[in-house]
Amino acid sequence: YVDAQLVKVENQLTLIANKEEAYAAAISKGDKLFSLKSWTEAKAAYQEALTAKPEDTYATDQLSAVNSKLDELARLAEEKRQQEIAAQKALDEKYSTLIASADAAFEAENWEIPKSGYSAAVELKTEESYPRERLDLVNEKIAESERLAEEARRAAELAAKNAEQYDALLSQ
């Protein structure tokens, strides 16, 4: 009977020693990960330590500290996401305003205004094809207007020259 009790006590001591070893390894790992700011991994290590010693205050406190860090990171990430959403919304509104203004000026055939608006829209959203296509069309319209203006100027010069020749012929 004494031998059986000794074996039982030895088994209990081995179990306690194994739990102590597992606890110490988990705490050591958790502390190292904590110092490296590897919060998720540190959390897992402290939870492992609490599995070995459920009532341990150090592991509980460290786990609480890690959870605070993770909560703070989540809060900061959400703030950043909200800022990015607000910035994207502002960009989209500015883009829409530029396009609407440029489209209205395009319909009025006031070519310099839509050229400016579409150029600004291309700078805001380089991946969008609509303002680039409209800008190409505006440039074609400007080139056509310049060509027609040059033709009109030449025609006016020719008409003035012809009028001079006509007047010269009449005065002879």
PDB file of C-alpha atoms in Angstrom:
ATOM      1  CA  TYR A   1       0.000   0.000   0.000  1.00  0.00           C
ATOM      2  CA  VAL A   2       2.814   2.432   0.813  1.00  0.00           C
ATOM      3  CA  ASP A   3       4.420   1.789  -2.553  1.00  0.00           C
ATOM      4  CA  ALA A   4       1.169   2.602  -4.344  1.00  0.00           C
ATOM      5  CA  GLN A   5       0.872   5.835  -2.391  1.00  0.00           C
ATOM      6  CA  LEU A   6       4.454   6.749  -3.242  1.00  0.00           C
ATOM      7  CA  VAL A   7       3.767   6.163  -6.932  1.00  0.00           C
ATOM      8  CA  LYS A   8       0.634   8.277  -6.668  1.00  0.00           C
ATOM      9  CA  VAL A   9       2.555  11.112  -4.963  1.00  0.00           C
ATOM     10  CA  GLU A  10       5.361  10.858  -7.528  1.00  0.00           C
ATOM     11  CA  ASN A  11       2.809  11.063 -10.353  1.00  0.00           C
ATOM     12  CA  GLN A  12       1.253  14.122  -8.731  1.00  0.00           C
ATOM     13  CA  LEU A  13       4.661  15.762  -8.361  1.00  0.00           C
ATOM     14  CA  THR A  14       5.490  14.977 -11.998  1.00  0.00           C
ATOM     15  CA  LEU A  15       2.178  16.455 -13.083  1.00  0.00           C
ATOM     16  CA  ILE A  16       2.816  19.588 -11.015  1.00  0.00           C
ATOM     17  CA  ALA A  17       6.364  19.852 -12.395  1.00  0.00           C
ATOM     18  CA  ASN A  18       5.078  19.464 -15.963  1.00  0.00           C
ATOM     19  CA  LYS A  19       2.475  22.191 -15.389  1.00  0.00           C
ATOM     20  CA  GLU A  20       5.163  24.451 -13.882  1.00  0.00           C
ATOM     21  CA  GLU A  21       7.410  23.804 -16.881  1.00  0.00           C
ATOM     22  CA  ALA A  22       4.579  24.495 -19.343  1.00  0.00           C
ATOM     23  CA  TYR A  23       3.644  27.647 -17.403  1.00  0.00           C
ATOM     24  CA  ALA A  24       7.230  28.942 -17.280  1.00  0.00           C
ATOM     25  CA  ALA A  25       7.737  28.264 -21.007  1.00  0.00           C
ATOM     26  CA  ALA A  26       4.458  29.967 -21.911  1.00  0.00           C
ATOM     27  CA  ILE A  27       5.221  33.003 -19.717  1.00  0.00           C
ATOM     28  CA  SER A  28       8.733  33.283 -21.145  1.00  0.00           C
ATOM     29  CA  LYS A  29       7.373  33.045 -24.685  1.00  0.00           C
ATOM     30  CA  GLY A  30       4.591  35.526 -23.904  1.00  0.00           C
ATOM     31  CA  ASP A  31       6.995  38.039 -22.351  1.00  0.00           C
ATOM     32  CA  LYS A  32       9.336  37.815 -25.325  1.00  0.00           C
ATOM     33  CA  LEU A  33       6.462  38.288 -27.785  1.00  0.00           C
ATOM     34  CA  PHE A  34       5.090  41.120 -25.638  1.00  0.00           C
ATOM     35  CA  SER A  35       8.421  42.950 -25.833  1.00  0.00           C
ATOM     36  CA  LEU A  36       8.388  42.444 -29.617  1.00  0.00           C
ATOM     37  CA  LYS A  37       4.846  43.860 -29.713  1.00  0.00           C
ATOM     38  CA  SER A  38       3.569  40.650 -31.301  1.00  0.00           C
ATOM     39  CA  TRP A  39       0.266  41.070 -29.521  1.00  0.00           C
ATOM     40  CA  THR A  40      -1.753  38.229 -31.027  1.00  0.00           C
ATOM     41  CA  GLU A  41       1.008  35.682 -30.462  1.00  0.00           C
ATOM     42  CA  ALA A  42       1.669  37.007 -26.928  1.00  0.00           C
ATOM     43  CA  LYS A  43      -2.045  36.656 -26.174  1.00  0.00           C
ATOM     44  CA  ALA A  44      -1.948  32.993 -27.205  1.00  0.00           C
ATOM     45  CA  ALA A  45       1.117  32.387 -25.017  1.00  0.00           C
ATOM     46  CA  TYR A  46      -0.480  33.990 -21.936  1.00  0.00           C
ATOM     47  CA  GLN A  47      -3.663  31.992 -22.533  1.00  0.00           C
ATOM     48  CA  GLU A  48      -1.517  28.874 -22.659  1.00  0.00           C
ATOM     49  CA  ALA A  49       0.071  29.889 -19.325  1.00  0.00           C
ATOM     50  CA  LEU A  50      -3.404  30.302 -17.836  1.00  0.00           C
ATOM     51  CA  THR A  51      -4.269  26.787 -18.998  1.00  0.00           C
ATOM     52  CA  ALA A  52      -1.390  25.519 -16.867  1.00  0.00           C
ATOM     53  CA  LYS A  53      -2.196  27.869 -13.940  1.00  0.00           C
ATOM     54  CA  PRO A  54      -5.764  29.193 -14.279  1.00  0.00           C
ATOM     55  CA  GLU A  55      -5.608  31.502 -11.245  1.00  0.00           C
ATOM     56  CA  ASP A  56      -2.232  33.108 -12.041  1.00  0.00           C
ATOM     57  CA  THR A  57      -2.428  36.889 -11.636  1.00  0.00           C
ATOM     58  CA  TYR A  58       0.687  37.696 -13.701  1.00  0.00           C
ATOM     59  CA  ALA A  59      -0.595  35.866 -16.782  1.00  0.00           C
ATOM     60  CA  THR A  60      -4.052  37.389 -16.236  1.00  0.00           C
ATOM     61  CA  ASP A  61      -2.587  40.901 -15.969  1.00  0.00           C
ATOM     62  CA  GLN A  62      -0.405  40.415 -19.039  1.00  0.00           C
ATOM     63  CA  LEU A  63      -3.354  39.037 -20.983  1.00  0.00           C
ATOM     64  CA  SER A  64      -5.347  42.097 -19.987  1.00  0.00           C
ATOM     65  CA  ALA A  65      -2.503  44.379 -21.135  1.00  0.00           C
ATOM     66  CA  VAL A  66      -2.302  42.542 -24.461  1.00  0.00           C
ATOM     67  CA  ASN A  67      -6.063  42.818 -24.935  1.00  0.00           C
ATOM     68  CA  SER A  68      -5.811  46.572 -24.277  1.00  0.00           C
ATOM     69  CA  LYS A  69      -3.092  46.867 -26.928  1.00  0.00           C
ATOM     70  CA  LEU A  70      -5.155  44.845 -29.405  1.00  0.00           C
ATOM     71  CA  ASP A  71      -8.228  46.988 -28.683  1.00  0.00           C
ATOM     72  CA  GLU A  72      -6.169  50.144 -29.218  1.00  0.00           C
ATOM     73  CA  LEU A  73      -4.815  48.804 -32.510  1.00  0.00           C
ATOM     74  CA  ALA A  74      -8.334  47.918 -33.629  1.00  0.00           C
ATOM     75  CA  ARG A  75      -9.552  51.402 -32.674  1.00  0.00           C
ATOM     76  CA  LEU A  76      -6.695  53.055 -34.594  1.00  0.00           C
ATOM     77  CA  ALA A  77      -7.319  50.851 -37.608  1.00  0.00           C
ATOM     78  CA  GLU A  78     -11.008  51.791 -37.564  1.00  0.00           C
ATOM     79  CA  GLU A  79     -10.144  55.496 -37.288  1.00  0.00           C
ATOM     80  CA  LYS A  80      -7.782  55.172 -40.239  1.00  0.00           C
ATOM     81  CA  ARG A  81     -10.440  53.319 -42.239  1.00  0.00           C
ATOM     82  CA  GLN A  82     -12.991  56.052 -41.477  1.00  0.00           C
ATOM     83  CA  GLN A  83     -10.502  58.735 -42.522  1.00  0.00           C
ATOM     84  CA  GLU A  84      -9.824  56.893 -45.768  1.00  0.00           C
ATOM     85  CA  ILE A  85     -13.560  56.602 -46.420  1.00  0.00           C
ATOM     86  CA  ALA A  86     -14.031  60.343 -45.768  1.00  0.00           C
ATOM     87  CA  ALA A  87     -11.080  61.219 -48.006  1.00  0.00           C
ATOM     88  CA  GLN A  88     -12.414  58.990 -50.782  1.00  0.00           C
ATOM     89  CA  LYS A  89     -15.871  60.553 -50.429  1.00  0.00           C
ATOM     90  CA  ALA A  90     -14.385  64.066 -50.682  1.00  0.00           C
ATOM     91  CA  LEU A  91     -12.368  63.029 -53.729  1.00  0.00           C
ATOM     92  CA  ASP A  92     -15.452  61.499 -55.366  1.00  0.00           C
ATOM     93  CA  GLU A  93     -17.479  64.660 -54.708  1.00  0.00           C
ATOM     94  CA  LYS A  94     -14.758  66.899 -56.125  1.00  0.00           C
ATOM     95  CA  TYR A  95     -14.437  64.630 -59.166  1.00  0.00           C
ATOM     96  CA  SER A  96     -18.203  64.655 -59.746  1.00  0.00           C
ATOM     97  CA  THR A  97     -18.319  68.447 -59.466  1.00  0.00           C
ATOM     98  CA  LEU A  98     -15.462  68.838 -61.945  1.00  0.00           C
ATOM     99  CA  ILE A  99     -17.090  66.450 -64.423  1.00  0.00           C
ATOM    100  CA  ALA A 100     -20.517  68.122 -64.128  1.00  0.00           C
ATOM    101  CA  SER A 101     -19.010  71.575 -64.641  1.00  0.00           C
ATOM    102  CA  ALA A 102     -16.851  70.408 -67.553  1.00  0.00           C
ATOM    103  CA  ASP A 103     -19.807  68.615 -69.186  1.00  0.00           C
ATOM    104  CA  ALA A 104     -21.964  71.762 -68.934  1.00  0.00           C
ATOM    105  CA  ALA A 105     -19.206  73.912 -70.450  1.00  0.00           C
ATOM    106  CA  PHE A 106     -18.671  71.281 -73.145  1.00  0.00           C
ATOM    107  CA  GLU A 107     -22.329  71.529 -74.160  1.00  0.00           C
ATOM    108  CA  ALA A 108     -21.929  75.324 -74.335  1.00  0.00           C
ATOM    109  CA  GLU A 109     -18.910  74.768 -76.622  1.00  0.00           C
ATOM    110  CA  ASN A 110     -16.726  76.903 -74.367  1.00  0.00           C
ATOM    111  CA  TRP A 111     -13.697  74.683 -74.922  1.00  0.00           C
ATOM    112  CA  GLU A 112     -11.135  76.066 -72.455  1.00  0.00           C
ATOM    113  CA  ILE A 113     -13.376  75.504 -69.410  1.00  0.00           C
ATOM    114  CA  PRO A 114     -14.058  71.798 -70.065  1.00  0.00           C
ATOM    115  CA  LYS A 115     -10.389  71.324 -70.963  1.00  0.00           C
ATOM    116  CA  SER A 116      -9.425  72.639 -67.532  1.00  0.00           C
ATOM    117  CA  GLY A 117     -12.146  70.622 -65.753  1.00  0.00           C
ATOM    118  CA  TYR A 118     -11.406  67.333 -67.497  1.00  0.00           C
ATOM    119  CA  SER A 119      -7.648  67.812 -66.929  1.00  0.00           C
ATOM    120  CA  ALA A 120      -8.243  68.313 -63.203  1.00  0.00           C
ATOM    121  CA  ALA A 121     -10.526  65.251 -63.134  1.00  0.00           C
ATOM    122  CA  VAL A 122      -7.815  63.138 -64.810  1.00  0.00           C
ATOM    123  CA  GLU A 123      -5.341  64.256 -62.127  1.00  0.00           C
ATOM    124  CA  LEU A 124      -7.789  63.282 -59.366  1.00  0.00           C
ATOM    125  CA  LYS A 125      -8.668  59.881 -60.783  1.00  0.00           C
ATOM    126  CA  THR A 126      -6.027  58.741 -63.230  1.00  0.00           C
ATOM    127  CA  GLU A 127      -7.736  55.365 -63.712  1.00  0.00           C
ATOM    128  CA  GLU A 128     -10.969  56.899 -65.034  1.00  0.00           C
ATOM    129  CA  SER A 129     -11.302  56.867 -68.838  1.00  0.00           C
ATOM    130  CA  TYR A 130     -14.268  59.257 -69.203  1.00  0.00           C
ATOM    131  CA  PRO A 131     -12.434  62.526 -68.490  1.00  0.00           C
ATOM    132  CA  ARG A 132      -9.486  61.412 -70.648  1.00  0.00           C
ATOM    133  CA  GLU A 133     -11.817  60.619 -73.560  1.00  0.00           C
ATOM    134  CA  ARG A 134     -13.644  63.933 -73.133  1.00  0.00           C
ATOM    135  CA  LEU A 135     -10.314  65.781 -72.934  1.00  0.00           C
ATOM    136  CA  ASP A 136      -9.259  64.210 -76.237  1.00  0.00           C
ATOM    137  CA  LEU A 137     -12.564  65.328 -77.757  1.00  0.00           C
ATOM    138  CA  VAL A 138     -12.130  68.865 -76.371  1.00  0.00           C
ATOM    139  CA  ASN A 139      -8.625  69.027 -77.849  1.00  0.00           C
ATOM    140  CA  GLU A 140     -10.064  67.943 -81.210  1.00  0.00           C
ATOM    141  CA  LYS A 141     -12.734  70.660 -80.927  1.00  0.00           C
ATOM    142  CA  ILE A 142     -10.103  73.276 -80.041  1.00  0.00           C
ATOM    143  CA  ALA A 143      -7.935  72.212 -83.001  1.00  0.00           C
ATOM    144  CA  GLU A 144     -11.006  72.355 -85.278  1.00  0.00           C
ATOM    145  CA  SER A 145     -11.918  75.830 -83.943  1.00  0.00           C
ATOM    146  CA  GLU A 146      -8.363  77.036 -84.511  1.00  0.00           C
ATOM    147  CA  ARG A 147      -8.379  75.585 -88.020  1.00  0.00           C
ATOM    148  CA  LEU A 148     -11.699  77.273 -88.819  1.00  0.00           C
ATOM    149  CA  ALA A 149     -10.485  80.565 -87.330  1.00  0.00           C
ATOM    150  CA  GLU A 150      -7.364  80.381 -89.511  1.00  0.00           C
ATOM    151  CA  GLU A 151      -9.493  79.648 -92.562  1.00  0.00           C
ATOM    152  CA  ALA A 152     -11.747  82.606 -91.711  1.00  0.00           C
ATOM    153  CA  ARG A 153      -8.711  84.870 -91.254  1.00  0.00           C
ATOM    154  CA  ARG A 154      -7.314  83.785 -94.643  1.00  0.00           C
ATOM    155  CA  ALA A 155     -10.705  84.267 -96.261  1.00  0.00           C
ATOM    156  CA  ALA A 156     -10.955  87.748 -94.746  1.00  0.00           C
ATOM    157  CA  GLU A 157      -7.450  88.611 -96.005  1.00  0.00           C
ATOM    158  CA  LEU A 158      -8.324  87.310 -99.449  1.00  0.00           C
ATOM    159  CA  ALA A 159     -11.592  89.246 -99.425  1.00  0.00           C
ATOM    160  CA  ALA A 160      -9.753  92.428 -98.383  1.00  0.00           C
ATOM    161  CA  LYS A 161      -7.120  91.863-101.084  1.00  0.00           C
ATOM    162  CA  ASN A 162      -9.838  91.199-103.671  1.00  0.00           C
ATOM    163  CA  ALA A 163     -11.704  94.327-102.567  1.00  0.00           C
ATOM    164  CA  GLU A 164      -8.493  96.375-103.004  1.00  0.00           C
ATOM    165  CA  GLN A 165      -7.929  94.926-106.466  1.00  0.00           C
ATOM    166  CA  TYR A 166     -11.567  95.558-107.377  1.00  0.00           C
ATOM    167  CA  ASP A 167     -11.346  99.155-106.178  1.00  0.00           C
ATOM    168  CA  ALA A 168      -8.080  99.588-108.084  1.00  0.00           C
ATOM    169  CA  LEU A 169      -9.689  98.282-111.259  1.00  0.00           C
ATOM    170  CA  LEU A 170     -12.679 100.567-110.845  1.00  0.00           C
ATOM    171  CA  SER A 171     -10.527 103.613-110.408  1.00  0.00           C
ATOM    172  CA  GLN A 172      -8.685 103.045-113.690  1.00  0.00           C
TER     173      GLN A 172
END
